[in-house]
CSV table of N, CA and C in Angstrom, one decimal:
chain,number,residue,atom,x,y,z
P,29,UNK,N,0.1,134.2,-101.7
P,29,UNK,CA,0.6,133.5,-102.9
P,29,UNK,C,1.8,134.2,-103.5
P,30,UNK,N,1.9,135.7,-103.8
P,30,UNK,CA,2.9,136.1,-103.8
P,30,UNK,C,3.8,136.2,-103.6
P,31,UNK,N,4.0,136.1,-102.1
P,31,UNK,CA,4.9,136.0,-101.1
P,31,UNK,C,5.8,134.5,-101.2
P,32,UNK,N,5.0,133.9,-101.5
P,32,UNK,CA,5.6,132.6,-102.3
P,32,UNK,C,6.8,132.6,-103.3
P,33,UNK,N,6.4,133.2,-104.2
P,33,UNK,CA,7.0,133.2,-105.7
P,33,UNK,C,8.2,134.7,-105.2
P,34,UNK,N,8.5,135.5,-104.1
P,34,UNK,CA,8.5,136.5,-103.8
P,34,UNK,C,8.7,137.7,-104.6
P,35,UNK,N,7.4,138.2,-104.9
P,35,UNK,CA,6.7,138.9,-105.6
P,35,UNK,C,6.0,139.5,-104.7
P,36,UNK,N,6.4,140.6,-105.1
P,36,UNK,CA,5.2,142.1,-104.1
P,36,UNK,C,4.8,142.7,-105.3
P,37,UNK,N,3.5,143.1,-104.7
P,37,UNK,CA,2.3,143.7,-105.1
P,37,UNK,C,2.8,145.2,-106.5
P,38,UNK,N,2.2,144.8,-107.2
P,38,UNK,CA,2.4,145.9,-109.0
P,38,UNK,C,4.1,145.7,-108.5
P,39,UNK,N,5.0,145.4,-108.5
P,39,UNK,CA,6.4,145.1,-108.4
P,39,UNK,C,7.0,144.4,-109.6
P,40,UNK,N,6.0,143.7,-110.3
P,40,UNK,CA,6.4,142.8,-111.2
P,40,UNK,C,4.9,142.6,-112.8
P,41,UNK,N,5.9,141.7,-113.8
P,41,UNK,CA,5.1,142.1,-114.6
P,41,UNK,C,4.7,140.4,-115.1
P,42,UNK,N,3.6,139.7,-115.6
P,42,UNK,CA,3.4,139.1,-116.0
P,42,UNK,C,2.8,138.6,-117.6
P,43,UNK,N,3.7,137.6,-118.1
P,43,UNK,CA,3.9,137.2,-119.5
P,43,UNK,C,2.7,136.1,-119.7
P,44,UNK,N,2.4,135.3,-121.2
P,44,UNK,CA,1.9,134.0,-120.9
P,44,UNK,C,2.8,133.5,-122.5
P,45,UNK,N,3.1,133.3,-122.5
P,45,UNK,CA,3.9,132.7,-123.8
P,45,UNK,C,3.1,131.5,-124.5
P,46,UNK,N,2.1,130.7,-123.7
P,46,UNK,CA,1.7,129.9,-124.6
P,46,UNK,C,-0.1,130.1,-124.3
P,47,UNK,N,-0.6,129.1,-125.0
P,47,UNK,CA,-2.5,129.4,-125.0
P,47,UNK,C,-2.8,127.7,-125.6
P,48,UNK,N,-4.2,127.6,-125.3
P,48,UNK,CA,-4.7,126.4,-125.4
P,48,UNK,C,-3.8,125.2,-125.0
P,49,UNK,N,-3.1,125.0,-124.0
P,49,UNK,CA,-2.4,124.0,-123.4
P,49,UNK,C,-0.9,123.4,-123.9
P,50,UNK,N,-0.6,124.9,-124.6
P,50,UNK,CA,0.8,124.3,-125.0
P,50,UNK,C,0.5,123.8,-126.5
P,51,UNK,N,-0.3,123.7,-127.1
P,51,UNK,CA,-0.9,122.8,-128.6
P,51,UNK,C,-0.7,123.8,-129.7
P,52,UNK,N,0.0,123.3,-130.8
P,52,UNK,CA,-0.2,124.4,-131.5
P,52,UNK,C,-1.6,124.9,-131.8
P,53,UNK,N,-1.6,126.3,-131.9
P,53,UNK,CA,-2.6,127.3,-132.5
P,53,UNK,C,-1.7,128.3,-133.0
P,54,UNK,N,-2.5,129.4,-134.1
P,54,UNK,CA,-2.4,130.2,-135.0
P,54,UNK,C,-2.3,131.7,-133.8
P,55,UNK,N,-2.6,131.6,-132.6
P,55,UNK,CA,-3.1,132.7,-131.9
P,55,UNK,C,-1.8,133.1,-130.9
P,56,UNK,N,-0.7,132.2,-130.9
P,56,UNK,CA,0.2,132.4,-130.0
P,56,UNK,C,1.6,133.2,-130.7
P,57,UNK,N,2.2,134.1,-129.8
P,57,UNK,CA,3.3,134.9,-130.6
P,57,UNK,C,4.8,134.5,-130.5
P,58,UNK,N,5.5,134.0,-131.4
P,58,UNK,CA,6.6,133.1,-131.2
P,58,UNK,C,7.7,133.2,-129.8
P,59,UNK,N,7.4,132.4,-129.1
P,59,UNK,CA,8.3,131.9,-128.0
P,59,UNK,C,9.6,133.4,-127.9
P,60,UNK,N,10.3,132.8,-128.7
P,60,UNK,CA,11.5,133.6,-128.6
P,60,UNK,C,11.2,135.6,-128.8
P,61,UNK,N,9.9,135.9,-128.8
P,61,UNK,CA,9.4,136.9,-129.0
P,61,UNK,C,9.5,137.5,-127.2
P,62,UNK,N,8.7,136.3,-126.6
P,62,UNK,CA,8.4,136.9,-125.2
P,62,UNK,C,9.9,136.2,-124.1
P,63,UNK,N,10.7,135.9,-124.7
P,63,UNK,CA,11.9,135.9,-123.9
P,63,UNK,C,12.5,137.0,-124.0
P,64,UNK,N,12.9,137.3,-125.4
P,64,UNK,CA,13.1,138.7,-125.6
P,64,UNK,C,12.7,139.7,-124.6
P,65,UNK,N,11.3,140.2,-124.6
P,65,UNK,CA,10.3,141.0,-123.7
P,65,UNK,C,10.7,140.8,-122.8
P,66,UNK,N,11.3,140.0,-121.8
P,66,UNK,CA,10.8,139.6,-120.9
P,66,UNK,C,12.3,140.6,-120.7
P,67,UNK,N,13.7,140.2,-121.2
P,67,UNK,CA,14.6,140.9,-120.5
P,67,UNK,C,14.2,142.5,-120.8
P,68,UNK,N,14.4,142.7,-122.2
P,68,UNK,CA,13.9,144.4,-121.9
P,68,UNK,C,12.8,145.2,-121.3
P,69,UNK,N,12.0,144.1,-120.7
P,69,UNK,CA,10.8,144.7,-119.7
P,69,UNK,C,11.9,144.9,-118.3
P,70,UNK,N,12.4,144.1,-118.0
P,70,UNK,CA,13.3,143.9,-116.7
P,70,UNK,C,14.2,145.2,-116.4
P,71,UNK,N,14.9,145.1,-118.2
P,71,UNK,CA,16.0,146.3,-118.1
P,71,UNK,C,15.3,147.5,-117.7
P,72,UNK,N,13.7,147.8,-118.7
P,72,UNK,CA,13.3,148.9,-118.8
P,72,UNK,C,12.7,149.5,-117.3
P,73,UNK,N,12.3,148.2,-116.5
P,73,UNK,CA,11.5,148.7,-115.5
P,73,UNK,C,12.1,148.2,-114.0
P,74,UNK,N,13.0,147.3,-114.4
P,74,UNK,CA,13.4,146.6,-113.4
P,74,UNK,C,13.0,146.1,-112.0
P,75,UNK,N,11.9,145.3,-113.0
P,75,UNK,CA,10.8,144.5,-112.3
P,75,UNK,C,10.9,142.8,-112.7
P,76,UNK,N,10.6,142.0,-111.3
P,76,UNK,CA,10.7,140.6,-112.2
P,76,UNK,C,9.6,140.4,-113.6
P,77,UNK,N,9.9,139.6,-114.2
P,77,UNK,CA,8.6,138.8,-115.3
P,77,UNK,C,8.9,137.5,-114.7
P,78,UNK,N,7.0,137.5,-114.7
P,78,UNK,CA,6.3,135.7,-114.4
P,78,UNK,C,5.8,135.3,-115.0
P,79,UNK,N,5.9,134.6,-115.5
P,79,UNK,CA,5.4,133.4,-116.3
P,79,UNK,C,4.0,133.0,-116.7
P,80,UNK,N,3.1,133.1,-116.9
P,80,UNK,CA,2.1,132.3,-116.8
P,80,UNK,C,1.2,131.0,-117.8
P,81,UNK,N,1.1,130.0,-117.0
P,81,UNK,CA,0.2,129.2,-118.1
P,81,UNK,C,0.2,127.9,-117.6
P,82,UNK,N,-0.2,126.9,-118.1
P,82,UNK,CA,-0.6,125.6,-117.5
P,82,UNK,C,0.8,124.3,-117.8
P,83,UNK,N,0.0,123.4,-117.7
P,83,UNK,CA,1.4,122.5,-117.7
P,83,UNK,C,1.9,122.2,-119.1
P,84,UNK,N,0.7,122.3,-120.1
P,84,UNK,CA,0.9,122.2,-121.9
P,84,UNK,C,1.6,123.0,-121.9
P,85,UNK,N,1.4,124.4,-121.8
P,85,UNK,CA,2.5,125.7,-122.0
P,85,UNK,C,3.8,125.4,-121.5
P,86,UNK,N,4.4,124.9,-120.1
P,86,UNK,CA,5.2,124.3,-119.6
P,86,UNK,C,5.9,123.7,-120.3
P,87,UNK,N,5.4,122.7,-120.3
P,87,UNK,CA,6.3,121.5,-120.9
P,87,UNK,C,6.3,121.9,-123.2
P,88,UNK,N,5.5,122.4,-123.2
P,88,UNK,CA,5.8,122.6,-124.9
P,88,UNK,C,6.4,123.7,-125.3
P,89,UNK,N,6.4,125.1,-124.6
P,89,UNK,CA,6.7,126.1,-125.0
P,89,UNK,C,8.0,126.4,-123.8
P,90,UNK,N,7.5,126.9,-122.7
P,90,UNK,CA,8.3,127.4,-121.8
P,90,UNK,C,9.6,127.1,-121.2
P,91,UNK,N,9.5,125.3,-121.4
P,91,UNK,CA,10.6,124.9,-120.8
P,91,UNK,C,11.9,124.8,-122.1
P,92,UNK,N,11.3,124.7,-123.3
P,92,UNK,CA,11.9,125.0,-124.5
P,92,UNK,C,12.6,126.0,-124.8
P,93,UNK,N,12.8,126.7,-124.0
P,93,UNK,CA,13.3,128.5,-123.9
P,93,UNK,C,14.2,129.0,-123.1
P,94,UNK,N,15.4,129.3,-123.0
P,94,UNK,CA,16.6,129.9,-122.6
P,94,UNK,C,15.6,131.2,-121.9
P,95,UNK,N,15.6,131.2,-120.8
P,95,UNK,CA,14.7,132.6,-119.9
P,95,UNK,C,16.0,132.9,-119.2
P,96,UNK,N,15.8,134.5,-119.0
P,96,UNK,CA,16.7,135.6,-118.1
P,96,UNK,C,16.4,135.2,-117.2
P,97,UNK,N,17.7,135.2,-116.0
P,97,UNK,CA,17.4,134.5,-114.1
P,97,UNK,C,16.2,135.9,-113.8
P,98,UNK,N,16.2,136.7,-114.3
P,98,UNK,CA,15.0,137.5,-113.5
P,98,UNK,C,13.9,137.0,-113.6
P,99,UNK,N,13.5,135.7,-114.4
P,99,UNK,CA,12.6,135.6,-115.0
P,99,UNK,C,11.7,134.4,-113.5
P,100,UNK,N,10.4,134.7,-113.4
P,100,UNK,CA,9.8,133.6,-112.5
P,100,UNK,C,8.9,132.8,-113.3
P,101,UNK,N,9.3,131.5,-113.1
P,101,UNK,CA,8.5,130.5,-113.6
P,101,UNK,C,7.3,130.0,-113.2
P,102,UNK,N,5.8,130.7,-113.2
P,102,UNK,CA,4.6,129.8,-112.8
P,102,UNK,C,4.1,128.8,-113.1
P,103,UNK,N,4.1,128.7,-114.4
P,103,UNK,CA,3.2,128.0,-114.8
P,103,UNK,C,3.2,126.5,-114.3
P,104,UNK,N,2.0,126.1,-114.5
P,104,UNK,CA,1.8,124.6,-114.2
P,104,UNK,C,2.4,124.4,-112.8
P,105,UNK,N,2.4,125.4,-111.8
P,105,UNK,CA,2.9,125.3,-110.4
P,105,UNK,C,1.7,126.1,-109.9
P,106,UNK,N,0.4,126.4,-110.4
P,106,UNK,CA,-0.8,127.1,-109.4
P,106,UNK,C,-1.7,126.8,-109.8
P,107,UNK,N,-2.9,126.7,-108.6
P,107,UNK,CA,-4.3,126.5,-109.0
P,107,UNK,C,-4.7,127.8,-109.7
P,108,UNK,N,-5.9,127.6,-110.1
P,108,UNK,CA,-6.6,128.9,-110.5
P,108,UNK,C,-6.8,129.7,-109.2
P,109,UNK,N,-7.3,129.4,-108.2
P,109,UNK,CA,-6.9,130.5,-107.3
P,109,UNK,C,-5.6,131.5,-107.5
P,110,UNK,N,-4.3,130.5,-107.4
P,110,UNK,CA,-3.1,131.6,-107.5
P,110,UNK,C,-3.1,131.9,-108.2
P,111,UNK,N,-3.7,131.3,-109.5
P,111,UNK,CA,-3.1,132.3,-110.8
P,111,UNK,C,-3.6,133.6,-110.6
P,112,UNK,N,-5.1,133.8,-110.3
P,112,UNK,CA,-6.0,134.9,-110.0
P,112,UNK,C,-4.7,135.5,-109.0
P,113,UNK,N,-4.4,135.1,-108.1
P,113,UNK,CA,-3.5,136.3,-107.0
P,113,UNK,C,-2.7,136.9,-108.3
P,114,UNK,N,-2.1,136.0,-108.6
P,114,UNK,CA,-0.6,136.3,-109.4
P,114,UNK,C,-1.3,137.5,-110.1
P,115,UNK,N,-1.9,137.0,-111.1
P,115,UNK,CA,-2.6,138.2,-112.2
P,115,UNK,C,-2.8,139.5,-111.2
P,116,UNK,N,-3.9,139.5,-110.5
P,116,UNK,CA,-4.5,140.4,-109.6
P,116,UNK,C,-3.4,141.2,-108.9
P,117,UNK,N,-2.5,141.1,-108.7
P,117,UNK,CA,-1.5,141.7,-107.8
P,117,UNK,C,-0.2,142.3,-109.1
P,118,UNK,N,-0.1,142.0,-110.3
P,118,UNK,CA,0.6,142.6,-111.4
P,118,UNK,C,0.3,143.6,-111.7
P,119,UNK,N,1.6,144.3,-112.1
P,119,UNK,CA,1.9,145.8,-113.1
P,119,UNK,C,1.3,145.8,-114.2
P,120,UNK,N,1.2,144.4,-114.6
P,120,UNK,CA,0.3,144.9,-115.9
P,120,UNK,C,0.8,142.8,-116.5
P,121,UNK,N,-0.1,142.2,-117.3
P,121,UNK,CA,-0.2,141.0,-118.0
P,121,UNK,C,0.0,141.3,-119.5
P,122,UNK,N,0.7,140.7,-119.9
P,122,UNK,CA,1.1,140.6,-121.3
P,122,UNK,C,0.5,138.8,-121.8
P,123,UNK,N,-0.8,139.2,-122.6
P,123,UNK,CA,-1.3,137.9,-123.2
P,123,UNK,C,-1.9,137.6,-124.6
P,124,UNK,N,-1.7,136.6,-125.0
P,124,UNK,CA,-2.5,136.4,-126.2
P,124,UNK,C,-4.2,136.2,-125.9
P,125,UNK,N,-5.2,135.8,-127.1
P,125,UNK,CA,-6.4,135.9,-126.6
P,125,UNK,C,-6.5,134.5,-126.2
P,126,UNK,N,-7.3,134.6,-124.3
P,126,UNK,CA,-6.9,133.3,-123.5
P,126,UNK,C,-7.7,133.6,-122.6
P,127,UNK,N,-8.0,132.6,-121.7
P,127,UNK,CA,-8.1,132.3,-120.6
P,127,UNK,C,-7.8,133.6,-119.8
P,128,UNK,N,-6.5,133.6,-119.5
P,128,UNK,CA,-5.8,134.8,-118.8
P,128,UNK,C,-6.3,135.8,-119.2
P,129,UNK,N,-5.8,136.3,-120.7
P,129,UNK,CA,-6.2,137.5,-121.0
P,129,UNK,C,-7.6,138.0,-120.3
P,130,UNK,N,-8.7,137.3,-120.0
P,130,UNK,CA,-9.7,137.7,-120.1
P,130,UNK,C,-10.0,137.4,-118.4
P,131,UNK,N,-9.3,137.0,-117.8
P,131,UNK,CA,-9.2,136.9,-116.3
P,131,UNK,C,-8.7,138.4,-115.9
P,132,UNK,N,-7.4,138.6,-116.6
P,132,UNK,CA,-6.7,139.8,-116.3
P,132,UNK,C,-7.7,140.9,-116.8
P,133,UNK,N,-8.6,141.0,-117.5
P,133,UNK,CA,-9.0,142.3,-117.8
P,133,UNK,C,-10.6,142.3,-116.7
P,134,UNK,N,-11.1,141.2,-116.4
P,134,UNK,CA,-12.0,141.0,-115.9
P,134,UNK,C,-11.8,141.8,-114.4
P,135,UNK,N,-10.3,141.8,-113.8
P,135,UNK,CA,-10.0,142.2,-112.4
P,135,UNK,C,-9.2,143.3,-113.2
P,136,UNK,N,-9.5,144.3,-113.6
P,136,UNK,CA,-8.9,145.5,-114.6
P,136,UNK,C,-7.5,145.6,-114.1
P,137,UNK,N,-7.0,144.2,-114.3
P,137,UNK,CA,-5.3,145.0,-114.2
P,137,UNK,C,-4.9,145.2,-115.6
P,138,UNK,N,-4.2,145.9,-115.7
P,138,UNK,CA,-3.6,147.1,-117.0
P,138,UNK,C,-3.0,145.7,-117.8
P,139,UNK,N,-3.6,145.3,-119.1
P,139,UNK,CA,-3.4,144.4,-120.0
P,139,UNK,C,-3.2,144.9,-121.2
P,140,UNK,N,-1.6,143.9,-122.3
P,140,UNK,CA,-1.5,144.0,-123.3
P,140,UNK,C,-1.8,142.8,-123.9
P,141,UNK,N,-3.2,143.2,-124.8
P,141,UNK,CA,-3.8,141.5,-125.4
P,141,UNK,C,-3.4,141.4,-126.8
P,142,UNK,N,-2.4,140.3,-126.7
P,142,UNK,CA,-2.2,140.3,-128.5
P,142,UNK,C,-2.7,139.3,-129.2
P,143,UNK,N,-3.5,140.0,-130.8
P,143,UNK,CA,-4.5,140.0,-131.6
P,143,UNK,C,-3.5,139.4,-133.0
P,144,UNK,N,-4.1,138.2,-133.6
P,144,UNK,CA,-3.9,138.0,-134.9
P,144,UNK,C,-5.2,137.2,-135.6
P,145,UNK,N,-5.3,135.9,-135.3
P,145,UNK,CA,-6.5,135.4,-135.9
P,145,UNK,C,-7.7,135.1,-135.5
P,146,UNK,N,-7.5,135.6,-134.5
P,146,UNK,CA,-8.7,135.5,-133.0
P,146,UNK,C,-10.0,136.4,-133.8
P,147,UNK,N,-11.1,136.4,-133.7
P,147,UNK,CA,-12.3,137.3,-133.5
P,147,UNK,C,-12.1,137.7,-132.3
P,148,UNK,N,-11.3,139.2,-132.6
P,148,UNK,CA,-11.6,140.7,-131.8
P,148,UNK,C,-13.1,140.7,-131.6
P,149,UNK,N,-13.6,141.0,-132.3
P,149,UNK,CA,-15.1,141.3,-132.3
P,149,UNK,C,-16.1,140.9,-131.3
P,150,UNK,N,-15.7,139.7,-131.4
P,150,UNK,CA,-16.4,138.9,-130.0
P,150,UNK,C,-15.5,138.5,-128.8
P,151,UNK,N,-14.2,138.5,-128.2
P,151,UNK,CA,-13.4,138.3,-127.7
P,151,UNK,C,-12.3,139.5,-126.9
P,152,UNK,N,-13.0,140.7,-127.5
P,152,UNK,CA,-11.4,141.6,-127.3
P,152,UNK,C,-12.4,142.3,-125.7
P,153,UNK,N,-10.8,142.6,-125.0
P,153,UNK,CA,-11.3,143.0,-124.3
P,153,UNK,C,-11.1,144.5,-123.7
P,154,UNK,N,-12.5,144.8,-122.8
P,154,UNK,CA,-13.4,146.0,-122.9
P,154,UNK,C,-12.8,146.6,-121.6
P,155,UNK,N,-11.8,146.5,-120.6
P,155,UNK,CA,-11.2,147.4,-119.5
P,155,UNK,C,-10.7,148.1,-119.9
P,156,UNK,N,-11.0,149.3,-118.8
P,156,UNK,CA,-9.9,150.6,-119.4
P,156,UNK,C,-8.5,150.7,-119.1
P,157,UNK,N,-8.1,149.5,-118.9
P,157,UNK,CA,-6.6,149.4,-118.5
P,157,UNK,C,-6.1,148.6,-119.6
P,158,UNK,N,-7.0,148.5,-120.6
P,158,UNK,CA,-6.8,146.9,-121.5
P,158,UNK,C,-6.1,148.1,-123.1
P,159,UNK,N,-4.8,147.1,-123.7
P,159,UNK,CA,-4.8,147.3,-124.8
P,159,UNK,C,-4.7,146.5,-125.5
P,160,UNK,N,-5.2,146.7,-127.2
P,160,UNK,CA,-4.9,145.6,-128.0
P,160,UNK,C,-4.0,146.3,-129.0
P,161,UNK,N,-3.3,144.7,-129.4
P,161,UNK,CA,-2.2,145.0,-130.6
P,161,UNK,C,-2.5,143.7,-131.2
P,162,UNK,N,-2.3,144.4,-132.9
P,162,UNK,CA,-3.0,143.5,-133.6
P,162,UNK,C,-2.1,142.6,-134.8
P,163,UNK,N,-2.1,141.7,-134.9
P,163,UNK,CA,-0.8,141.0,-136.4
P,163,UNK,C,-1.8,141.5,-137.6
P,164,UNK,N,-1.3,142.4,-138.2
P,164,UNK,CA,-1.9,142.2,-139.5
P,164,UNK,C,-0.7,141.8,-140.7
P,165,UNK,N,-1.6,140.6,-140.3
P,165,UNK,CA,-0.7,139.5,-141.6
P,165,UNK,C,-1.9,138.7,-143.0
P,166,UNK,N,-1.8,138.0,-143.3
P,166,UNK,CA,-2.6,137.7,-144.2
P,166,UNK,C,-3.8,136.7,-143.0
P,167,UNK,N,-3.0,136.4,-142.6
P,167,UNK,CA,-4.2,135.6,-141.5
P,167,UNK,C,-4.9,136.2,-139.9
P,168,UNK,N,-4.9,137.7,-140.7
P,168,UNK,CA,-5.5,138.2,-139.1
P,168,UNK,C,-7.0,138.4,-139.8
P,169,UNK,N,-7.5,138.0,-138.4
P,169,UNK,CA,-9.0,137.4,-137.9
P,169,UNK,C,-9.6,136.9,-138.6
P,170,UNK,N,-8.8,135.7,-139.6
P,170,UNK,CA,-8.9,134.6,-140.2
P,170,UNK,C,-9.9,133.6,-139.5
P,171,UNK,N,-10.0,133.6,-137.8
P,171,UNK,CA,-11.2,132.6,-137.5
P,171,UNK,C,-12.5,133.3,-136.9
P,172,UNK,N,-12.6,134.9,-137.4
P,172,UNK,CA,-13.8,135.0,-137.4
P,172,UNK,C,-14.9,134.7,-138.2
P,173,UNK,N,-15.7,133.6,-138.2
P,173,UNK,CA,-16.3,133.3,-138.8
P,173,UNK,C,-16.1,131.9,-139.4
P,174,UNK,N,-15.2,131.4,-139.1
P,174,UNK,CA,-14.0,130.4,-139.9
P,174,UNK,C,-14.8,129.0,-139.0
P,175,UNK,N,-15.2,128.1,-140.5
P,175,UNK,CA,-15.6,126.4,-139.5
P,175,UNK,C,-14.3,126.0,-139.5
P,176,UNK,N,-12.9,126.1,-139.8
P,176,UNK,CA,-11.6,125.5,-139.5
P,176,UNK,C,-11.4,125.5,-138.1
P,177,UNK,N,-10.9,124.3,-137.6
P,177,UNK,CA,-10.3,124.2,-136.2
P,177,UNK,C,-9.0,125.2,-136.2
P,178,UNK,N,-8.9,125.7,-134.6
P,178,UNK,CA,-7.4,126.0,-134.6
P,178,UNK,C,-5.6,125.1,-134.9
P,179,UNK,N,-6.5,123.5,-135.0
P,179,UNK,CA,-5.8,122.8,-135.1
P,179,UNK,C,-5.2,123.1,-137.2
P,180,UNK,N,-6.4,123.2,-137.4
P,180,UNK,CA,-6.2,123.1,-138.4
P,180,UNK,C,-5.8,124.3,-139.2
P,181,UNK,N,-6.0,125.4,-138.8
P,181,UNK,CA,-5.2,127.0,-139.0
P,181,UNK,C,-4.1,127.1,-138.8
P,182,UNK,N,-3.4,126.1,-137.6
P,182,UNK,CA,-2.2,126.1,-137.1
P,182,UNK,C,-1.5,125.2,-138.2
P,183,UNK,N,-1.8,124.8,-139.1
P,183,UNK,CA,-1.2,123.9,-140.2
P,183,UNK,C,-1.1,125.1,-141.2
P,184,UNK,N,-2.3,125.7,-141.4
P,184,UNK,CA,-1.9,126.6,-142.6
P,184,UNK,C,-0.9,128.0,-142.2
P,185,UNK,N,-1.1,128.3,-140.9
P,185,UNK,CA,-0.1,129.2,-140.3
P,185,UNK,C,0.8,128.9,-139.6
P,186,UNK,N,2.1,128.0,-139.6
P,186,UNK,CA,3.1,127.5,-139.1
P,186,UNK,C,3.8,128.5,-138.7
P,187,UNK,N,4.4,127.8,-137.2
P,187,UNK,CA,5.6,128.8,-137.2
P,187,UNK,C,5.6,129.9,-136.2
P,188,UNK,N,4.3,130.6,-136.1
P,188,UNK,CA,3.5,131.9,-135.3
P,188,UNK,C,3.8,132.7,-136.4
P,189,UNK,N,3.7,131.9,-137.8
P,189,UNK,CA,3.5,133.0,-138.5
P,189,UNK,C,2.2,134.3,-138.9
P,190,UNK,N,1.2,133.8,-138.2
P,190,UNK,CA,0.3,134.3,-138.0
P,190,UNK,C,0.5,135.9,-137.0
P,191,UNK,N,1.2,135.5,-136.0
P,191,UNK,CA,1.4,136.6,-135.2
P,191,UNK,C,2.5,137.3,-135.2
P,192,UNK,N,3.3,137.2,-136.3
P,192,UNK,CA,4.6,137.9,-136.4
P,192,UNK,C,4.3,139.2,-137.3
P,193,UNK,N,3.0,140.1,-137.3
P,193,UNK,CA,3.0,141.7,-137.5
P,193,UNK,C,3.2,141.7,-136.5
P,194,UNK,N,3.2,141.7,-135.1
P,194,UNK,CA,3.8,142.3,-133.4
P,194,UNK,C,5.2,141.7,-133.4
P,195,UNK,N,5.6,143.2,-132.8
P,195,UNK,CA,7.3,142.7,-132.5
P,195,UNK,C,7.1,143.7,-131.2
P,196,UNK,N,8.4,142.9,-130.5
P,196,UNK,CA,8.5,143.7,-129.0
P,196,UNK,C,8.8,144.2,-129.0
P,197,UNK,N,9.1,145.4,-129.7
P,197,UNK,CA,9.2,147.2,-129.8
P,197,UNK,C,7.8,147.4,-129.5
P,198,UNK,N,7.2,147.2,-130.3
P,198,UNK,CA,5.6,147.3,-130.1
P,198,UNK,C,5.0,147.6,-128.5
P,199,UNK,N,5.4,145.7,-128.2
P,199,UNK,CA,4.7,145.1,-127.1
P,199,UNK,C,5.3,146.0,-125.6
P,200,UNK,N,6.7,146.2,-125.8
P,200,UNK,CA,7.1,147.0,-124.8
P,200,UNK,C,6.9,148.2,-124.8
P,201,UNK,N,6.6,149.1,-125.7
P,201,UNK,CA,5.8,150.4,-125.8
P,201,UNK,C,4.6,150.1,-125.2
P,202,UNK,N,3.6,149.0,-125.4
P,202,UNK,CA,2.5,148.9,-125.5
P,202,UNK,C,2.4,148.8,-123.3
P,203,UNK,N,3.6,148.1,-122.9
P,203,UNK,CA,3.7,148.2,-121.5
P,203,UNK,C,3.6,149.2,-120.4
């Protein structure tokens, strides 16, 4: 599957820019955050960045986005099998709390999971390759505990204002 995308093995680093299908939520870190990353990951390490995420991410977040040519575009182009290769064979995954994130730590490849209104508590994850960075904004871990939908948090936190305590000084240290 690699060999596909041509990608060799820890060679490259993988992003996910969006969560829950592309829909707004409170849990995702503004678009233009992980384009950013994406080139000074490149400069710093000069490794491709891939993409990852489904076809909502795709079409709402991803394709919305001016990306560096180093950049490889997965998403909504793999089953969950490949996504598993892709993940599994990375330098390290850069995610919000998802699906992925928790695939990626599951097969201990070296993860930066970013944290704002999610319950850490029940959700964060426990690899020793795993780190978390947290938004502390007025709405971090706002849905622990919380009967509000994410639909409905994503109204009172517009914007990714939620996750805007992390900036990619942070996240690229955190790499």
């Amino acid at each position: 599957v690699v060999n596909r995308w041509g990608l060799h093995r820890h060679e490259y680093l993988c992003l996910q820019p969006g969560a829950s299908n592309g829909s707004a939520t409170p849990k995702t870190w503004h678009p233009t955050n992980f384009v950013e990353l994406s080139q000074r990951l490149h400069e710093k390490y000069g490794m491709k960045v891939v993409l990852l995420g489904d076809r909502g991410d795709h079409e709402n977040i991803i394709s919305r986005q001016q990306w560096p040519d180093t950049v490889v575009n997965t998403a909504a182009k793999t089953s969950i099998e490949e996504l598993g290769s892709i993940i599994s064979n990375a330098a390290c995954v850069v995610a919000h709390d998802s699906g992925i994130m928790h695939l990626a730590n599951a097969m201990n490849v070296p993860l930066v999971a970013l944290y704002g209104p999610t319950d850490y508590t029940a959700t964060s994850p426990l690899g020793k390759q795993s780190k978390m960075l947290f938004s502390k904004t007025p709405a971090f871990a706002v849905m622990y505990r919380s009967t509000k939908s994410e639909k409905k948090l994503a109204e009172k936190y517009p914007n990714h204002e939620a996750m805007s305590g992390i900036d990619v000084d942070q996240v690229t240290s955190a790499v």
